[in-house]
Amino acid sequence: CSAFQTSTTLAGKKIVVTAGGTRERIDPVRFLANDSSGKMGYTVAQSLQKRGATVILISGPTNLTPPVGVQLVPVKTSAQMHDAVLEQFANSDGLVMAAAVTDFRPVQVAAQKIKKTAAAKWSLELEKTPDILKSVAKIKQSQQITVGFAAETQNLQVNAQHKLVSKQLDLVVANDVSQPGVGFNGDTNQVTMLSQNQPPITTELLPKTAIADLIVEQMVQLLPKISL
Ligand code: CTP
Ligand code: CA
């Protein structure tokens, strides 16, 4: 019966999911962060788990309870997430990078709380963090699938297509985070999914649970094709 098939499609597959935002420390009482709630990644993890996959959820700090049955690997910084992803990806069948990874971090972390001075302005020197998906692309085997997200505020398809190619992804889930109800923090999302050989799929504005199921549906279609 179809319910049985649905629940076991991914049995025996190990999928790594990242979720939430990473944080970069400035001093003992301050950090750089972003608006990610973790909801999209947690919902994808749950959807994969319902299909029978073994799910490793590598998560930045969130207010969410991990879905029952998934293995949580908590991280804080982009460097910690980078190392955890590379370790877990090695013997996995795929990766979904739903995390909002901080793009920059302070060059120096102050050991003591930074004090105000007489100056009216102050600036913080930042350096780029490692691109986790680009590191994954270097070790990716042909039977492994990688899914990335693209958070955009303009030129959605062009920017997302560029990420599909530059990060060697099988699927990119693009959302226009400037639209109401889309992307960071809410319970709904609207996405356009791009893959290598298929026309783009644009969804309606839907609950994140429904979006997660559509993403997993695409992954199910991609997995057997490349494990033949
Ligand atoms: N990503 C990553 N490592 C980073 C930054 C992002 O692996 N250091 C991943 C995200 O998890 C996401 C994808 O790359 O799956 C795209 O993230 P996004 O922020 O949209 O794009 P960037 O490549 O960071 O470029 P920009 O923010 O300038 O658009
Ligand atoms: Ca980014």
Coordinates of C-alpha atoms and ligand atoms in Angstrom, one line a residue:
C1 CA 0.0 0.0 0.0
S2 CA 1.2 3.5 -0.7
A3 CA 1.3 4.6 3.0
F4 CA 3.8 1.8 3.6
Q5 CA 5.9 2.8 0.6
T6 CA 5.9 6.4 1.6
S7 CA 7.2 5.7 5.1
T8 CA 10.0 3.5 4.0
T9 CA 11.3 5.1 0.8
L10 CA 14.4 6.3 2.5
A11 CA 15.0 3.3 4.8
G12 CA 18.7 2.6 5.0
K13 CA 19.7 6.1 3.8
K14 CA 21.6 8.5 6.1
I15 CA 20.9 12.1 5.5
V16 CA 22.6 15.0 7.2
V17 CA 20.5 18.2 7.7
T18 CA 21.7 21.5 9.0
A19 CA 19.4 24.1 10.6
G20 CA 19.3 27.4 12.4
G21 CA 21.7 30.2 12.4
T22 CA 25.3 30.0 13.5
R23 CA 26.8 32.6 15.9
E24 CA 30.2 34.2 16.0
R25 CA 31.5 35.6 19.2
I26 CA 32.6 39.3 19.5
D27 CA 33.5 39.3 23.2
P28 CA 32.3 37.4 26.3
V29 CA 28.9 39.0 26.2
R30 CA 28.2 39.6 22.5
F31 CA 27.9 37.7 19.3
L32 CA 26.9 38.1 15.6
A33 CA 23.8 36.2 14.6
N34 CA 20.9 36.2 12.1
D35 CA 17.1 35.8 12.0
S36 CA 17.0 32.1 11.2
S37 CA 14.6 30.3 13.5
G38 CA 15.6 26.8 12.4
K39 CA 12.0 25.9 11.5
M40 CA 12.7 25.0 7.8
G41 CA 15.6 22.6 8.6
Y42 CA 13.8 21.0 11.6
T43 CA 10.8 20.4 9.4
V44 CA 12.9 18.9 6.6
A45 CA 14.6 16.6 9.2
Q46 CA 11.2 15.5 10.4
S47 CA 9.9 14.8 6.9
L48 CA 13.0 12.7 6.0
Q49 CA 12.7 10.8 9.3
K50 CA 9.0 10.0 8.5
R51 CA 10.2 8.5 5.3
G52 CA 12.5 6.1 7.1
A53 CA 15.8 7.9 6.7
T54 CA 18.4 8.0 9.5
V55 CA 18.7 11.7 10.1
I56 CA 21.6 13.6 11.7
L57 CA 20.4 17.2 12.5
I58 CA 23.4 19.6 12.9
S59 CA 21.8 22.7 14.5
G60 CA 22.8 26.1 15.6
P61 CA 21.1 27.5 18.7
T62 CA 17.2 27.5 18.3
N63 CA 14.1 27.4 20.5
L64 CA 12.9 24.3 18.8
T65 CA 12.6 20.7 20.1
P66 CA 14.3 18.3 17.7
P67 CA 11.9 15.8 16.1
V68 CA 11.7 12.5 17.9
G69 CA 14.1 9.9 16.3
V70 CA 16.6 12.3 14.8
Q71 CA 20.1 12.5 16.2
L72 CA 20.9 16.1 17.2
V73 CA 24.4 17.5 16.9
P74 CA 24.4 21.0 18.5
V75 CA 26.9 23.6 17.3
K76 CA 27.3 27.3 17.7
T77 CA 29.9 28.7 15.3
S78 CA 30.2 28.3 11.5
A79 CA 33.6 26.6 12.1
Q80 CA 31.9 24.0 14.4
M81 CA 29.1 23.5 11.9
H82 CA 31.8 23.1 9.1
D83 CA 33.6 20.4 11.0
A84 CA 30.5 18.5 12.1
V85 CA 29.1 18.5 8.5
L86 CA 32.3 17.2 7.0
E87 CA 32.5 14.5 9.6
Q88 CA 28.9 13.4 9.2
F89 CA 28.7 13.8 5.4
A90 CA 31.5 11.3 4.7
N91 CA 29.4 8.2 5.2
S92 CA 26.1 9.7 4.3
D93 CA 23.8 9.5 1.3
G94 CA 23.1 13.2 1.3
L95 CA 23.0 16.6 2.9
V96 CA 20.4 19.4 3.2
M97 CA 22.1 22.7 4.1
A98 CA 19.1 24.6 5.5
A99 CA 21.3 26.5 8.1
A100 CA 21.8 30.2 7.8
V101 CA 25.6 30.2 8.2
T102 CA 27.2 33.5 9.2
D103 CA 29.1 34.7 6.2
F104 CA 31.6 36.7 8.3
R105 CA 33.2 36.5 11.8
P106 CA 35.3 38.9 13.8
V107 CA 39.0 38.6 13.0
Q108 CA 39.7 38.7 16.7
V109 CA 37.5 37.7 19.6
A110 CA 38.0 40.0 22.5
A111 CA 38.9 38.2 25.7
Q112 CA 37.3 40.9 27.8
K113 CA 34.0 42.8 27.3
I114 CA 34.7 45.6 24.8
K115 CA 34.2 49.0 26.6
K116 CA 32.8 52.2 25.1
T117 CA 35.4 54.9 24.5
A118 CA 35.1 58.6 23.9
A119 CA 34.9 58.1 20.2
A120 CA 31.4 58.3 18.6
K121 CA 32.2 55.5 16.1
W122 CA 33.6 52.1 16.4
S123 CA 34.1 49.4 13.8
L124 CA 34.7 45.7 13.9
E125 CA 36.9 43.9 11.4
L126 CA 35.4 40.8 9.9
E127 CA 36.7 37.9 7.9
K128 CA 34.8 35.4 5.7
T129 CA 33.8 32.1 7.2
P130 CA 34.5 28.9 5.2
D131 CA 31.8 28.0 2.7
I132 CA 30.6 24.6 4.0
L133 CA 28.9 23.5 0.8
K134 CA 32.1 24.3 -1.2
S135 CA 34.1 22.1 1.2
V136 CA 31.5 19.4 0.8
A137 CA 31.7 19.7 -3.0
K138 CA 35.4 18.7 -2.9
I139 CA 34.7 15.4 -1.1
K140 CA 31.3 14.6 -2.7
Q141 CA 30.9 11.2 -4.3
S142 CA 28.7 10.6 -7.3
Q143 CA 26.0 8.7 -5.4
Q144 CA 25.7 11.5 -2.7
I145 CA 23.2 14.3 -3.2
T146 CA 23.5 17.8 -1.8
V147 CA 20.7 20.3 -1.4
G148 CA 21.3 23.9 -0.7
F149 CA 19.1 26.9 0.1
A150 CA 19.4 30.3 -1.5
A151 CA 18.1 33.2 0.5
E152 CA 17.7 36.2 -1.9
T153 CA 16.1 39.6 -2.0
Q154 CA 16.5 40.1 -5.7
N155 CA 17.2 38.2 -9.0
L156 CA 16.0 35.0 -7.3
Q157 CA 16.5 32.5 -10.2
V158 CA 19.7 33.9 -11.5
N159 CA 21.4 34.0 -8.1
A160 CA 20.0 30.6 -7.2
Q161 CA 21.2 29.1 -10.5
H162 CA 24.6 30.5 -9.7
K163 CA 24.6 28.7 -6.3
L164 CA 23.5 25.4 -7.9
V165 CA 26.6 25.5 -10.2
S166 CA 29.2 27.1 -7.9
K167 CA 28.3 24.8 -4.9
Q168 CA 27.8 21.7 -7.2
L169 CA 24.4 21.1 -5.8
D170 CA 21.8 18.6 -7.0
L171 CA 18.9 20.8 -5.8
V172 CA 18.7 24.4 -4.7
V173 CA 15.7 25.7 -2.8
A174 CA 15.5 29.4 -3.4
N175 CA 13.3 31.8 -1.4
D176 CA 12.8 35.5 -1.8
V177 CA 13.2 36.5 1.8
S178 CA 12.0 40.1 1.1
Q179 CA 8.4 38.8 0.5
P180 CA 6.0 38.7 3.5
G181 CA 5.6 35.1 4.9
V182 CA 8.7 33.8 3.0
G183 CA 11.9 32.4 4.5
F184 CA 13.4 33.4 7.9
N185 CA 11.4 32.9 11.1
G186 CA 7.7 32.4 9.9
D187 CA 5.7 29.2 9.7
T188 CA 5.2 29.5 5.9
N189 CA 7.4 29.7 2.9
Q190 CA 7.3 30.0 -0.9
V191 CA 10.2 28.4 -2.8
T192 CA 11.5 27.8 -6.3
M193 CA 13.4 24.5 -6.6
L194 CA 16.1 24.3 -9.2
S195 CA 18.0 21.2 -10.3
Q196 CA 20.4 20.3 -13.0
N197 CA 18.1 18.7 -15.6
Q198 CA 14.6 19.7 -14.7
P199 CA 12.6 22.9 -15.2
P200 CA 12.2 25.0 -12.0
I201 CA 9.4 24.2 -9.7
T202 CA 7.7 27.1 -8.0
T203 CA 5.4 26.4 -5.0
E204 CA 2.6 28.4 -3.5
L205 CA 2.9 30.1 -0.1
L206 CA 2.5 27.0 2.1
P207 CA 3.2 25.9 5.6
K208 CA 6.8 24.9 6.1
T209 CA 5.7 21.3 6.7
A210 CA 4.3 21.1 3.2
I211 CA 7.4 22.8 1.7
A212 CA 9.5 20.2 3.6
D213 CA 7.6 17.3 2.1
L214 CA 8.0 18.8 -1.4
I215 CA 11.8 19.2 -0.9
V216 CA 12.0 15.6 0.3
E217 CA 9.9 14.4 -2.7
Q218 CA 12.5 15.9 -5.0
M219 CA 15.3 14.3 -3.0
V220 CA 13.6 10.9 -3.3
Q221 CA 13.4 11.4 -7.1
L222 CA 17.1 12.3 -7.2
L223 CA 18.5 9.6 -4.9
P224 CA 17.8 6.4 -6.9
K225 CA 18.8 8.1 -10.2
I226 CA 22.3 8.6 -9.1
S227 CA 22.7 5.4 -7.0
L228 CA 22.0 3.1 -10.0
Ligands
CTP1 N1 26.3 28.1 3.1 C1 27.4 27.4 3.5 N2 28.5 28.0 4.1 C2 28.5 29.3 4.3 C3 27.5 30.1 3.8 C4 26.4 29.5 3.3 O1 27.4 26.2 3.3 N3 29.6 29.8 4.9 C5 25.2 27.5 2.5 C6 23.8 27.8 3.1 O2 23.5 26.9 4.1 C7 22.9 27.6 1.9 C8 23.7 28.0 0.7 O3 25.1 27.9 1.1 O4 22.5 26.3 1.8 C9 23.4 29.4 0.2 O5 23.5 30.3 1.3 P1 23.2 31.9 1.0 O6 23.4 32.6 2.3 O7 21.9 32.0 0.3 O8 24.4 32.2 0.0 P2 25.9 32.5 0.1 O9 26.7 31.5 -0.7 O10 26.3 32.6 1.6 O11 26.0 33.9 -0.6 P3 25.3 35.3 -0.2 O12 24.9 35.2 1.2 O13 26.3 36.3 -0.5 O14 24.0 35.4 -1.2
CA2 CA 25.1 33.9 3.1

